[in-house]
Every structure is written in C-alpha cells, then in structure tokens.
CSV table of C-alpha atoms and ligand atoms in Angstrom, one decimal:
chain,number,residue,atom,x,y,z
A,1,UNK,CA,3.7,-10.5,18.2
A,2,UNK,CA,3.0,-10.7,14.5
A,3,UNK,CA,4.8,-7.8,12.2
A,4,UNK,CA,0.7,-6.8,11.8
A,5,UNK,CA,0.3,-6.6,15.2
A,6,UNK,CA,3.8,-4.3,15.9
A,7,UNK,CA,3.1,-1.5,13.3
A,8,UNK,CA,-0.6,-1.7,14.4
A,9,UNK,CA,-2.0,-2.8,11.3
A,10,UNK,CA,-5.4,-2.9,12.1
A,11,UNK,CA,-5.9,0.5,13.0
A,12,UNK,CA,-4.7,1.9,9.9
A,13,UNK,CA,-7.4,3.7,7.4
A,14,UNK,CA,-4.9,6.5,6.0
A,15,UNK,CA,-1.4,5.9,4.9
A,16,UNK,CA,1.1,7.8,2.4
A,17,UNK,CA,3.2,6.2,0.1
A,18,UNK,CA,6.7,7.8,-0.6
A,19,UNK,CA,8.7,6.7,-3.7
A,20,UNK,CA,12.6,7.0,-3.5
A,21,UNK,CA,12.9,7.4,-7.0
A,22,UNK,CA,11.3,10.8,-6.3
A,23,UNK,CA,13.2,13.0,-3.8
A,24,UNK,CA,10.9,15.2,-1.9
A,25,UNK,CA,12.7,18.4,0.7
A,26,UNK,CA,13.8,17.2,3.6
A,27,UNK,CA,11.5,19.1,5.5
A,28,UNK,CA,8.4,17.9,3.0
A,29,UNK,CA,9.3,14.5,4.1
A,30,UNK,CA,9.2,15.4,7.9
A,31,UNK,CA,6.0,17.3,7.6
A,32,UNK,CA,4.3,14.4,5.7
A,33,UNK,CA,5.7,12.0,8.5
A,34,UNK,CA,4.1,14.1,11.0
A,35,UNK,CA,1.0,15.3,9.6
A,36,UNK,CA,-1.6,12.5,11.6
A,37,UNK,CA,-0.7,9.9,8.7
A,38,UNK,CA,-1.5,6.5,10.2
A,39,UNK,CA,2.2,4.9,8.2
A,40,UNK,CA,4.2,5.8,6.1
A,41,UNK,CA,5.2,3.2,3.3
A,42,UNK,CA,8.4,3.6,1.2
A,43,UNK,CA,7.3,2.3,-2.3
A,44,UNK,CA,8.5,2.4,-5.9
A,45,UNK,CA,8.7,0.0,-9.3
A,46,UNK,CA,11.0,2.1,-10.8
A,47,UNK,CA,14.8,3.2,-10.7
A,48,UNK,CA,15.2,1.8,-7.1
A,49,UNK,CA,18.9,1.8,-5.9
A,50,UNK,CA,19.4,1.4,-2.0
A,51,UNK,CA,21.2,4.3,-2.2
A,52,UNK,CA,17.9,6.2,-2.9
A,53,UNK,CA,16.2,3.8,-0.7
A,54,UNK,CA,18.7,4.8,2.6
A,55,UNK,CA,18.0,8.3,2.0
A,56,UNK,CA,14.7,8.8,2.6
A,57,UNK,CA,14.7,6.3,5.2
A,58,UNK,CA,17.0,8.5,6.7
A,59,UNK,CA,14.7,11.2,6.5
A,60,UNK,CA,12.0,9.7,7.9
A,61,UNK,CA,14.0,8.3,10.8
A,62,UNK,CA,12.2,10.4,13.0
A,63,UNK,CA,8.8,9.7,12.1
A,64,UNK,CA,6.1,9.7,14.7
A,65,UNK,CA,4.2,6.3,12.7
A,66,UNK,CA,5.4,3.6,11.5
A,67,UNK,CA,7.6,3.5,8.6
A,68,UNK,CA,7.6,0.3,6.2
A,69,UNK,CA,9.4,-0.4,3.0
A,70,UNK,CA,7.8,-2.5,0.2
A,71,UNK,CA,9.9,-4.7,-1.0
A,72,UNK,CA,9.8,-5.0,-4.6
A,73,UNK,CA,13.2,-5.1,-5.2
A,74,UNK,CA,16.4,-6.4,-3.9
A,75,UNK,CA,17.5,-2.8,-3.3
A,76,UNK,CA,15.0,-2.3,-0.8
A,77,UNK,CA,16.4,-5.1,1.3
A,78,UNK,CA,18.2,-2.6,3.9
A,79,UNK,CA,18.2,-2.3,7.5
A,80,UNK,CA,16.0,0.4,9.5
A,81,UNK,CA,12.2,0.0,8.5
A,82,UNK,CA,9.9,-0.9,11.2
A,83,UNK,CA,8.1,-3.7,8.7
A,84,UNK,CA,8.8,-4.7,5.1
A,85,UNK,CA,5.9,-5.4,3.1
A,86,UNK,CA,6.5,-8.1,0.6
A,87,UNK,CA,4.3,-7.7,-2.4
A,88,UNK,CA,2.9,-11.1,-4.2
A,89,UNK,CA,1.2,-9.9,-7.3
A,90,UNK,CA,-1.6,-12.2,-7.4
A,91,UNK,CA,-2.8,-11.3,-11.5
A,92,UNK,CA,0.5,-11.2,-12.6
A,93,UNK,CA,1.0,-12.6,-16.2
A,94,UNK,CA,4.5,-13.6,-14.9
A,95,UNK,CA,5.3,-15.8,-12.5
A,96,UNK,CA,8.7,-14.1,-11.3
A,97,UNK,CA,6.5,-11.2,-9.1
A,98,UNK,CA,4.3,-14.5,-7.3
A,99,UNK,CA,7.5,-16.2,-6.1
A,100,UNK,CA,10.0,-16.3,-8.3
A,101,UNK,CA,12.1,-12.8,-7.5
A,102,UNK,CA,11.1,-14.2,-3.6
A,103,UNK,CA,12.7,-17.2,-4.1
A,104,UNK,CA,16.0,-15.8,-5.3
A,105,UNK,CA,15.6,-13.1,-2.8
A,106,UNK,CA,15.3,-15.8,0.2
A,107,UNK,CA,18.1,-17.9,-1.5
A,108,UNK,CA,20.6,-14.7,-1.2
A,109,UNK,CA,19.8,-13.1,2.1
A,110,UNK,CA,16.7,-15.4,4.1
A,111,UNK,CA,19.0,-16.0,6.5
A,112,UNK,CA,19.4,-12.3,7.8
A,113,UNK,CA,15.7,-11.6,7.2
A,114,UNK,CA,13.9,-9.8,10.4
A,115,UNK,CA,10.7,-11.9,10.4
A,116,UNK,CA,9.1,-10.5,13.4
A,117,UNK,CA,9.0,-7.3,10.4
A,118,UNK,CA,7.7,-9.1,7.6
A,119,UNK,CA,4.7,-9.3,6.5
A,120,UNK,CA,3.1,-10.3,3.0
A,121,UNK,CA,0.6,-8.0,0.8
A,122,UNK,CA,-1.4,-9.6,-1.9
A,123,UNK,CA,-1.1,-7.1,-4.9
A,124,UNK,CA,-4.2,-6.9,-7.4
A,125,UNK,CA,-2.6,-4.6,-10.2
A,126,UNK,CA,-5.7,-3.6,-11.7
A,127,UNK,CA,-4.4,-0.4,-13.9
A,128,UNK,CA,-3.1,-1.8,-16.8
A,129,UNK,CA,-1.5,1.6,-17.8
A,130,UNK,CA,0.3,1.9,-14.6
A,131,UNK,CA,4.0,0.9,-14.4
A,132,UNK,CA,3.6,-1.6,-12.2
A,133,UNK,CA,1.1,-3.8,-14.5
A,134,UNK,CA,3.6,-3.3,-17.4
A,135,UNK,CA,6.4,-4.7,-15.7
A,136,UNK,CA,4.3,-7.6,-14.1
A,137,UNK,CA,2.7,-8.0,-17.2
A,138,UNK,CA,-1.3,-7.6,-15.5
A,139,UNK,CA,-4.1,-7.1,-17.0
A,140,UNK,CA,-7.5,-5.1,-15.6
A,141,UNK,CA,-9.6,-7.8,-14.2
A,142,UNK,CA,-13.4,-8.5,-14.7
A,143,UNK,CA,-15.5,-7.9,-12.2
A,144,UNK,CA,-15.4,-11.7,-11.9
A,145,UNK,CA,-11.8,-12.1,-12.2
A,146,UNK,CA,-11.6,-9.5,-9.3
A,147,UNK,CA,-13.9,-11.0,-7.1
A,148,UNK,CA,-11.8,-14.4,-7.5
A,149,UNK,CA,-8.3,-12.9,-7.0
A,150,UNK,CA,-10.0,-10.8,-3.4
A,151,UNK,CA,-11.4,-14.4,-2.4
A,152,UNK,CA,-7.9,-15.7,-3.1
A,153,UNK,CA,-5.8,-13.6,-1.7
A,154,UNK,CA,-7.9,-13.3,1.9
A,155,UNK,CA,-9.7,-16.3,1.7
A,156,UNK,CA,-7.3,-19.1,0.4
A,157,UNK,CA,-3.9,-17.1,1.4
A,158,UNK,CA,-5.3,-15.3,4.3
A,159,UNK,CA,-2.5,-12.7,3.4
A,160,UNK,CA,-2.7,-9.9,6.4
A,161,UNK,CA,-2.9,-7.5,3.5
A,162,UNK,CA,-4.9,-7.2,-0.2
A,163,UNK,CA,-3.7,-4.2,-1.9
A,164,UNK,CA,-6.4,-2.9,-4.9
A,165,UNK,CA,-3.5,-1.1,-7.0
A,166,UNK,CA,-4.8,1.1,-9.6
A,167,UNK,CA,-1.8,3.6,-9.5
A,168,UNK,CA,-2.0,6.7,-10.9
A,169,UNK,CA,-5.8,7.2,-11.4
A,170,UNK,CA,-9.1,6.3,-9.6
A,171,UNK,CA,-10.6,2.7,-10.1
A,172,UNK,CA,-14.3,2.3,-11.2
A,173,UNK,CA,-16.2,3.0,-8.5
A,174,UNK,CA,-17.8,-0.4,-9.0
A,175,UNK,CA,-14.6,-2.1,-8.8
A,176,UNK,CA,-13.6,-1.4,-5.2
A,177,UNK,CA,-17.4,-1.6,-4.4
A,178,UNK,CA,-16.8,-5.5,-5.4
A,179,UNK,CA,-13.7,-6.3,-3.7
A,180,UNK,CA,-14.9,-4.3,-0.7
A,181,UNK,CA,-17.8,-6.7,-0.7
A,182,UNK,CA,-15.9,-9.9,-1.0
A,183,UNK,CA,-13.6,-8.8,1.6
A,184,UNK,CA,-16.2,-8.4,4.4
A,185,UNK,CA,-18.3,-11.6,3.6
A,186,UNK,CA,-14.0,-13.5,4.0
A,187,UNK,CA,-14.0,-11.3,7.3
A,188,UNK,CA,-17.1,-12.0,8.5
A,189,UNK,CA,-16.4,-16.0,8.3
A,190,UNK,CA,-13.1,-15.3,10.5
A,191,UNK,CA,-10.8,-13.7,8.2
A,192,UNK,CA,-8.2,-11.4,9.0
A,193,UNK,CA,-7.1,-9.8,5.5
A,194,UNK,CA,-7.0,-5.5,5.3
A,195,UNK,CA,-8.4,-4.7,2.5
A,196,UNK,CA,-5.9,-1.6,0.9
A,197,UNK,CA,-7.0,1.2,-2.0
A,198,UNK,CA,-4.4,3.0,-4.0
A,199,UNK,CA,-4.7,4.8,-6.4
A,200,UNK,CA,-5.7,8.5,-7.7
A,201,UNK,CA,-6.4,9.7,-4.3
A,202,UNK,CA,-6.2,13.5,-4.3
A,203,UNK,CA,-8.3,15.0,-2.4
A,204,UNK,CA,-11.4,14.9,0.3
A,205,UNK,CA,-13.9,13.6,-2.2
A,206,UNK,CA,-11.9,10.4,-3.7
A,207,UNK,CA,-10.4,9.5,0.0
A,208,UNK,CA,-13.8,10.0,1.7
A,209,UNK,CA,-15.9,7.3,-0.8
A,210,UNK,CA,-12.6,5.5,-0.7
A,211,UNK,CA,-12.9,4.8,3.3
A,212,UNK,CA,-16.4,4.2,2.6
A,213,UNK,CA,-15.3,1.1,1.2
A,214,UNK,CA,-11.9,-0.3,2.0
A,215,UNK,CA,-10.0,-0.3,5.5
A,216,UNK,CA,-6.8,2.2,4.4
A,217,UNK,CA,-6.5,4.2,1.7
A,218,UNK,CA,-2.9,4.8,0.4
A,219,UNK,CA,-2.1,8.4,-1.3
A,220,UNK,CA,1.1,8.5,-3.5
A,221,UNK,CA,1.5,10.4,-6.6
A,222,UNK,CA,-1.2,13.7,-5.8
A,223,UNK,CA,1.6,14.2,-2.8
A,224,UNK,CA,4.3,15.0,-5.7
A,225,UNK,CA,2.1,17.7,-7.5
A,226,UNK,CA,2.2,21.5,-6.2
A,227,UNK,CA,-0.9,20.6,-4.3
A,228,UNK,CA,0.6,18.1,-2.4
A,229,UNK,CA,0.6,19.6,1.5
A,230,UNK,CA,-3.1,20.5,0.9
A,231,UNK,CA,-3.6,16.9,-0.6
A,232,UNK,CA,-2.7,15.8,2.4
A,233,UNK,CA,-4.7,18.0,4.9
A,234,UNK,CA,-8.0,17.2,2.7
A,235,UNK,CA,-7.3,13.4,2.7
A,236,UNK,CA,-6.7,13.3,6.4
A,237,UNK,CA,-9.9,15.1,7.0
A,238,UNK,CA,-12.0,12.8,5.1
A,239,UNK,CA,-9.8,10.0,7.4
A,240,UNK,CA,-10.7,12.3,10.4
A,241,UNK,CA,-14.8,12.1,9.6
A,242,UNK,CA,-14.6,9.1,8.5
A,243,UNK,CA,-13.7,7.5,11.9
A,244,UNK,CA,-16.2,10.2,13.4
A,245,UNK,CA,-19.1,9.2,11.1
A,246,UNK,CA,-18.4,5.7,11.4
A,247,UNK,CA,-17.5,5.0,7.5
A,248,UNK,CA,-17.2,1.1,8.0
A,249,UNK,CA,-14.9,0.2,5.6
A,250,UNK,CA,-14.7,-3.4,5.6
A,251,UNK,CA,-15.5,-4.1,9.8
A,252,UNK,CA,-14.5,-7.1,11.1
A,253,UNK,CA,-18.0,-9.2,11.4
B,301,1GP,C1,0.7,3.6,-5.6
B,301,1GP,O1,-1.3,2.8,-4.7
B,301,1GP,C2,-0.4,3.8,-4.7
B,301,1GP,O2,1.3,2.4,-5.4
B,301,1GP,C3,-1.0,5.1,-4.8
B,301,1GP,O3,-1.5,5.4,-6.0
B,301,1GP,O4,0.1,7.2,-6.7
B,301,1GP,O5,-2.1,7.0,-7.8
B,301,1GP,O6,-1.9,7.8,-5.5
B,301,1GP,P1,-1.3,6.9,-6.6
C-alpha cells in the first residue's frame, strides 16, 4: 500500500497543522488530536530542533488520526510519525528546497528511510510575506504563473499532494479558485494529485469557501490565538456541512 493509501489520504478535507517551535499544553495537544480532525500534521520553517520535534510527537502519540511530520528539515527526520510529508517547493527562487536539501538529506540517512511512510507534497509558497517564501526565496505567482506551477506539480509530477501555501493570511479568493480549477481538469484526465489550502483559516466562513474549492483545508496559526479551541469547533463544522451539503472540492472526474 502507498503511504497515501495508509494514512487515508483521500479522505482527508480538514487537517491541523502543529508547529514544534510553538509549544501548546499537553492537554491542548490531546484535545486538538481528538477533536474529529481528519490528521494532524507536525509542521514548522523555523527554530526546528528534534528535540522540539520528539516532544510533541510524544504528545500526540495517542492520537485517534493520523499523525505526519513535514519534513523540512533534517531535524524532523525522527522515528514515530505515521507518514513524512516531504515538501518540494515548486516556485522556489532557490534550488536547494526543489532537491538540493533532499539530496543531501538522502545522501546522509536514505538508507534508513521508511518509504512505505513517505510521500511527496508539491509546495506553491504563494505569500511572499510569510516565512516560508523568505527563506525559499518565492515570490506571489500570477494567475498564470499559478496555473503553470498546479499543472506541474499534478500534471507533469503527479505529486500525491499540491499544497497552495499562503501562511498566515487568506489568499485571493481568485487564486485558489484558479488552482482549484486546474486541479480538477488534471483529475478528471486520470490524475491523482490532492489539492491542499493553507492559510489564514480561522473560522467557519474562510474554512467553508475554502472546502468549496480545494480537497483539505489545513488550519495552523488561528489554533495559537486565545480563540484557538473555538477555531477549531467552527472549522470542523464547516468540514461537517461541507461533506453533508456535498461541497465538491476538487472530485475525482
Ligand atoms: C501553514 O498552511 C498552513 O503552513 C496554515 O496556515 O498558519 O495561516 O493557518 P496558517
């Protein structure tokens, strides 16, 4: 079975992302885990240590959903998750976060990699003031540019995952609406790429139009604020009427 096909990829539409550079209470941590979250995803850019990294893997180690680490650095190479996520950023101005960082990653440790758990996610950093597109030097695409980098990553790559990243505030609405659309025409023709939204998400509103146009919908930083818990409830209801309206996302055909 593919690492897609263990942590039930497919199914997902709502997922959390947790940054270990950003220690939550233990028993925030559990409640998020267990709060009807499709996965949880461990995920930072910065200050990562695997120190930081084992500890809230630890607290998470009875999560009732899958919990996967994105790998963006070589500290968060440990034991434990039930995938690792490995992040190509596809409109990086720097050829180190395509394959360069992989390379040297693969030349250290390839040989103890789990591969059944590994599974590749096309990054479009499209927030030029987030951290992220600093440090991978990536600039907000064109509509055009977008539309090329969508068809690339789940057309030419046919990456299991395309990640619209536009960390730490909501995309143009017209934005997702593209790579939405370019996804489902790649899908349509046999393609098997998610498309993933992150990015702002914080509260029913945002996640609901979100679902309305992407597969999953990933909430990180609104889970931080005082609001987080109720963040969370309001997200997962617009994930709850989504599936009960029939919000397509981006359907298979
Ligand atoms: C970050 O895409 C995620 O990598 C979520 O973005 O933190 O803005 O919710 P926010």
């Amino acid at each position: 079975m593919t690492a897609a096909g263990r942590i039930g990829l497919a199914g997902w539409r709502h997922v959390v992302k947790l940054d270990p550079d950003k220690p939550l209470p233990a028993e925030t941590v559990r409640r998020i885990a267990a709060s009807g979250t499709d996965a949880v995803l461990i995920g930072g850019t910065q200050r990562l240590t695997r120190a930081k990294v084992l500890r809230l893997l630890w607290r998470l180690r009875h999560a009732p959903v899958p919990v996967c680490i994105e790998v963006t650095a070589m500290a968060c190479a440990v034991p434990g998750a039930d995938a690792y996520l490995v992040p190509l950023a596809l409109n990086t101005g720097d050829l180190q976060w395509l394959s360069g960082r992989h390379l040297e990653g693969l030349a250290r440790v390839g040989a103890r990699v789990p591969w059944e758990r590994v599974l590749a996610v096309g990054y479009i950093i499209a927030n030029p003031h987030s951290a992220a597109a600093r440090r991978a030097q990536a600039a907000e695409p064109s509509e055009e540019e977008l539309a090329a980098l969508v068809r690339y990553g789940a057309g030419i790559l046919d990456l299991p995952v395309v990640y619209l990243e536009y960390s730490g505030s909501q995309a143009p609405d017209a934005m997702v609406e593209v790579a939405g659309r370019c996804l489902r025409r790649i899908r349509a023709a046999g393609g098997r790429s998610r498309l993933f939204y992150g990015g702002g998400i914080a509260g029913y509103e945002s996640a609901r139009r979100r679902l309305q146009q992407v597969d999953t919908i990933v909430v990180g930083n609104a889970l931080y604020s005082p609001r987080g818990l109720a963040v969370l409830e309001e997200t997962l209801a617009a994930r709850d009427d989504a599936l009960r309206e029939g919000d397509p996302g981006c359907p298979t055909s």
